[in-house]
XYZ file of C-alpha atoms in Angstrom:
301
model
C 4.821 -20.818 -27.695
C 6.748 -21.463 -24.702
C 9.017 -18.570 -23.334
C 11.605 -19.636 -20.652
C 12.788 -16.872 -18.427
C 16.383 -17.453 -16.891
C 17.800 -14.451 -14.673
C 21.398 -14.679 -14.187
C 23.941 -13.289 -11.885
C 27.548 -14.698 -12.140
C 26.799 -18.426 -13.412
C 29.224 -18.398 -16.199
C 30.364 -21.918 -15.222
C 27.121 -23.316 -15.060
C 25.308 -21.851 -18.361
C 27.057 -24.399 -20.855
C 25.616 -27.249 -18.856
C 22.251 -25.531 -18.459
C 21.713 -24.544 -21.996
C 22.896 -28.290 -23.023
C 20.118 -29.719 -20.734
C 17.536 -27.188 -22.218
C 17.962 -27.805 -25.520
C 17.541 -31.659 -25.122
C 14.506 -31.203 -23.101
C 12.766 -28.771 -25.655
C 13.620 -30.737 -28.516
C 11.070 -33.207 -27.611
C 8.620 -30.406 -27.045
C 5.984 -30.047 -30.081
C 5.429 -26.249 -29.310
C 7.805 -23.331 -30.666
C 9.826 -21.893 -28.078
C 12.030 -19.340 -26.977
C 14.950 -19.057 -24.076
C 15.083 -15.555 -22.604
C 18.293 -14.973 -20.368
C 18.265 -11.589 -18.380
C 21.887 -10.811 -17.184
C 21.282 -9.284 -13.952
C 24.757 -6.900 -13.987
C 27.211 -10.005 -13.784
C 30.691 -9.457 -12.929
C 32.296 -12.701 -14.272
C 32.093 -13.925 -17.692
C 28.508 -14.781 -17.438
C 28.093 -11.976 -20.528
C 30.177 -13.857 -22.936
C 28.939 -17.045 -22.249
C 25.368 -15.889 -22.892
C 26.347 -14.206 -26.184
C 27.936 -17.268 -27.552
C 25.163 -19.256 -26.767
C 22.643 -16.743 -28.485
C 24.982 -16.707 -31.557
C 24.713 -20.730 -31.703
C 20.803 -21.035 -31.585
C 18.214 -18.727 -32.751
C 15.655 -19.842 -29.945
C 17.941 -17.798 -27.449
C 17.385 -13.910 -26.493
C 19.734 -12.118 -24.142
C 19.484 -8.972 -22.418
C 21.920 -7.411 -20.424
C 21.225 -5.112 -17.290
C 24.032 -2.206 -17.039
C 23.979 -2.938 -13.229
C 22.763 -5.406 -10.601
C 18.873 -4.641 -10.222
C 17.886 -7.756 -8.642
C 15.944 -10.750 -9.419
C 12.491 -9.270 -9.096
C 13.326 -6.526 -11.784
C 15.164 -9.287 -13.875
C 11.914 -11.696 -14.146
C 9.912 -8.454 -14.857
C 11.661 -7.518 -17.745
C 11.944 -11.240 -18.917
C 8.031 -11.325 -18.649
C 7.574 -7.971 -20.692
C 9.939 -9.323 -23.540
C 8.035 -12.649 -23.348
C 5.956 -13.839 -26.398
C 4.783 -16.899 -25.623
C 1.270 -17.882 -24.126
C 3.270 -20.307 -21.296
C 5.957 -18.712 -19.592
C 8.329 -20.783 -17.213
C 10.712 -19.550 -14.842
C 14.317 -21.149 -14.077
C 17.099 -20.416 -12.056
C 20.368 -20.647 -13.666
C 22.533 -22.757 -11.177
C 21.491 -26.098 -12.259
C 19.599 -26.557 -8.884
C 16.457 -26.850 -10.440
C 16.092 -29.910 -13.085
C 15.375 -28.645 -16.601
C 13.294 -32.100 -17.081
C 10.758 -31.016 -14.378
C 9.669 -28.161 -16.892
C 7.452 -30.834 -18.962
C 5.200 -31.662 -16.285
C 4.794 -28.241 -14.652
C 3.231 -27.321 -18.314
C 1.246 -30.282 -18.367
C -0.290 -29.380 -15.067
C -1.606 -26.229 -16.565
C -3.245 -27.871 -19.120
C -5.612 -28.926 -16.014
C -6.803 -25.524 -15.694
C -4.304 -23.905 -13.479
C -2.875 -20.699 -14.294
C 0.343 -20.940 -12.063
C 2.062 -23.975 -11.184
C 4.940 -23.858 -8.750
C 7.623 -26.465 -8.048
C 7.901 -27.757 -4.548
C 11.472 -28.862 -3.473
C 10.216 -31.563 -1.353
C 13.745 -33.021 -0.953
C 15.979 -29.940 -0.915
C 19.911 -30.201 -1.552
C 20.859 -27.416 0.495
C 22.680 -26.596 3.582
C 20.927 -27.162 7.253
C 21.068 -23.190 7.221
C 19.180 -22.841 4.183
C 16.670 -25.539 4.901
C 15.858 -23.824 7.994
C 15.570 -20.497 6.980
C 13.258 -21.760 4.250
C 11.133 -23.792 6.416
C 10.511 -20.781 8.693
C 10.010 -18.514 5.555
C 7.162 -20.759 4.163
C 5.462 -21.713 7.369
C 4.896 -18.001 8.140
C 4.305 -17.133 4.468
C 1.306 -19.744 4.710
C 0.163 -18.632 7.795
C -0.213 -14.951 6.940
C -1.374 -15.187 3.389
C -3.951 -18.097 3.260
C -2.148 -19.440 0.152
C -1.777 -23.210 0.794
C 1.579 -24.291 -0.708
C 4.843 -25.768 0.525
C 7.430 -23.680 -1.292
C 6.780 -20.230 -2.530
C 10.169 -19.056 -3.590
C 10.965 -22.105 -5.961
C 12.791 -20.677 -8.807
C 11.013 -23.244 -11.223
C 7.373 -22.325 -11.969
C 4.955 -22.422 -15.373
C 2.366 -19.827 -15.596
C 0.114 -18.587 -18.506
C 1.251 -15.386 -20.226
C -1.730 -13.756 -18.719
C -0.312 -14.259 -15.019
C 3.245 -13.145 -16.387
C 1.864 -9.802 -17.714
C -0.178 -9.130 -14.510
C 2.463 -9.233 -12.341
C 4.224 -6.226 -10.765
C 7.789 -7.217 -9.485
C 10.265 -5.084 -7.648
C 12.476 -5.738 -4.618
C 12.027 -9.061 -3.316
C 8.295 -9.699 -4.805
C 9.805 -12.616 -6.906
C 9.348 -14.512 -3.820
C 5.717 -14.136 -3.480
C 4.464 -14.568 -7.251
C 2.064 -17.346 -6.040
C 0.419 -14.735 -3.334
C 0.275 -12.249 -5.942
C -1.427 -14.667 -8.565
C -3.841 -15.847 -6.182
C -4.941 -12.427 -4.844
C -5.460 -11.579 -8.755
C -7.867 -14.752 -8.583
C -5.679 -17.006 -10.823
C -5.367 -20.684 -10.175
C -2.545 -21.780 -8.251
C -1.073 -25.183 -7.245
C 2.036 -26.605 -6.835
C 3.896 -30.125 -7.867
C 6.876 -32.022 -6.531
C 10.209 -31.305 -8.556
C 13.444 -32.639 -8.193
C 16.380 -30.746 -6.800
C 20.072 -30.865 -7.391
C 23.096 -29.810 -5.230
C 24.997 -26.536 -6.689
C 27.683 -27.494 -8.749
C 28.846 -24.362 -9.832
C 29.361 -20.632 -8.365
C 28.168 -19.313 -5.304
C 24.717 -19.365 -3.591
C 23.035 -15.801 -3.550
C 21.389 -16.821 -0.416
C 22.261 -14.709 2.983
C 20.603 -14.208 6.131
C 20.600 -10.289 5.532
C 17.837 -10.656 2.886
C 15.334 -12.273 5.359
C 14.567 -9.060 7.010
C 13.820 -7.627 3.387
C 11.766 -10.563 2.417
C 9.425 -10.080 5.884
C 9.236 -6.446 4.871
C 8.045 -7.276 1.513
C 5.603 -10.046 2.262
C 3.818 -7.309 4.598
C 3.778 -5.097 1.784
C 2.389 -7.791 -0.643
C -0.447 -8.518 1.952
C -1.198 -4.664 2.437
C -1.354 -3.848 -1.338
C -3.387 -7.547 -2.316
C -5.898 -6.503 0.775
C -6.029 -2.451 0.265
C -4.838 -1.324 -3.073
C -7.974 -0.596 -4.709
C -9.307 0.671 -1.306
C -7.056 2.414 1.045
C -9.641 4.677 2.670
C -10.737 1.369 4.277
C -7.182 0.671 6.038
C -6.448 4.309 7.053
C -10.133 4.946 7.586
C -10.783 2.080 10.211
C -7.536 2.680 12.279
C -8.407 6.397 11.927
C -11.961 6.028 13.287
C -10.463 3.587 16.256
C -8.222 6.410 17.537
C -10.565 9.141 17.223
C -13.311 7.133 18.898
C -10.745 6.337 22.043
C -9.692 9.864 22.332
C -13.535 11.100 22.142
C -14.408 8.707 24.943
C -11.039 9.628 26.852
C -12.018 13.547 26.558
C -15.863 13.041 27.151
C -14.648 11.281 30.191
C -12.322 14.438 31.435
C -15.401 16.771 30.504
C -17.736 14.627 32.617
C -15.090 15.080 35.684
C -14.883 18.610 35.067
C -18.956 19.076 34.843
C -19.262 17.046 38.213
C -16.470 18.325 40.085
C -15.590 21.674 38.742
C -11.857 20.677 37.729
C -9.999 18.242 35.945
C -7.340 17.861 38.557
C -4.813 15.047 37.766
C -6.573 14.129 34.570
C -4.736 16.821 32.235
C -2.593 14.064 30.855
C -5.626 12.152 30.001
C -7.020 15.208 28.170
C -3.716 15.705 26.277
C -3.669 11.833 25.320
C -7.428 12.125 24.226
C -6.585 15.033 21.888
C -3.479 13.726 20.977
C -5.479 10.223 19.800
C -7.947 12.521 17.907
C -5.776 14.557 15.931
C -3.720 11.508 14.899
C -7.231 9.602 14.039
C -8.321 12.463 11.935
C -5.031 12.869 9.914
C -5.008 8.784 9.397
C -8.818 9.417 7.912
C -7.566 12.283 5.898
C -4.652 10.110 4.446
C -6.846 7.437 3.574
C -9.113 9.940 1.641
C -6.432 11.236 -0.325
C -4.862 7.982 -0.928
C -8.382 6.974 -2.221
C -8.237 10.192 -4.445
C -4.876 9.160 -5.975
C -5.685 5.632 -6.362
C -8.583 6.222 -8.382
C -6.772 8.761 -10.419
C -4.219 6.605 -11.214
C -5.743 3.179 -11.547
C -4.798 1.188 -14.745
C -7.575 -0.527 -16.790
C -7.146 -4.192 -15.544
C -7.690 -7.394 -17.705
C -10.393 -9.348 -15.727
C -10.532 -12.163 -18.365
């Protein structure tokens, strides 16, 4: 079965056109399918439009959030409800062409676990293009996952990938990185992109700083989630060693001259570094203990 998960926020005008396109495409697919709309606290007539679509088509399932919790939470909930062994994500603003779904699914059959759409010729404002370019270049450099468009809403993945992802905050932007760090095979395909016809873009520069913070969070968790003592221990040991060397030098001065003289600030700095270092090592050990106690059994197959 193919599950199509679509997060929606204030897209009442685009929904009739989107569903018409989706049904036309999915009629050509032999596999059974379902379309899951997750209404993320819309304040327009989105709820009415979705309920109308659901009444007319048995393949449609609709879920309404009581408030706006964010795209990551909407996708995560959709993934938890999806029944398919193939899961497709799609934005509701009509900028992603539903016709591209077929070739993404076909690419999965080549042995990939996640296929990401690459909006090679974006139909967006200059501001959005520049912001996206900088975001993708920075993400590629920091993550080491060689893609061009990490945040394209159009993706196809196996059910295992969808169920493995822990999304919150702005982490939907980094689904390819999360999947790659879980050792799933990730690739991309160029897809058509269209201008927005209805509604208003959710894009804003105010979201960029949150994306940077979340990228750093992703990199930290994917590298050190199972071994936090390595991260805290490394820097704790480094600071403790520097502090020890500084104090050893002051001690040497005291022994050879009989006075520390003007080296008291150096002594205090050394003591401070050693205290901070020991605290970091302690935090690492505690984090390691908490992680080992709360670690869930992971599916490695």
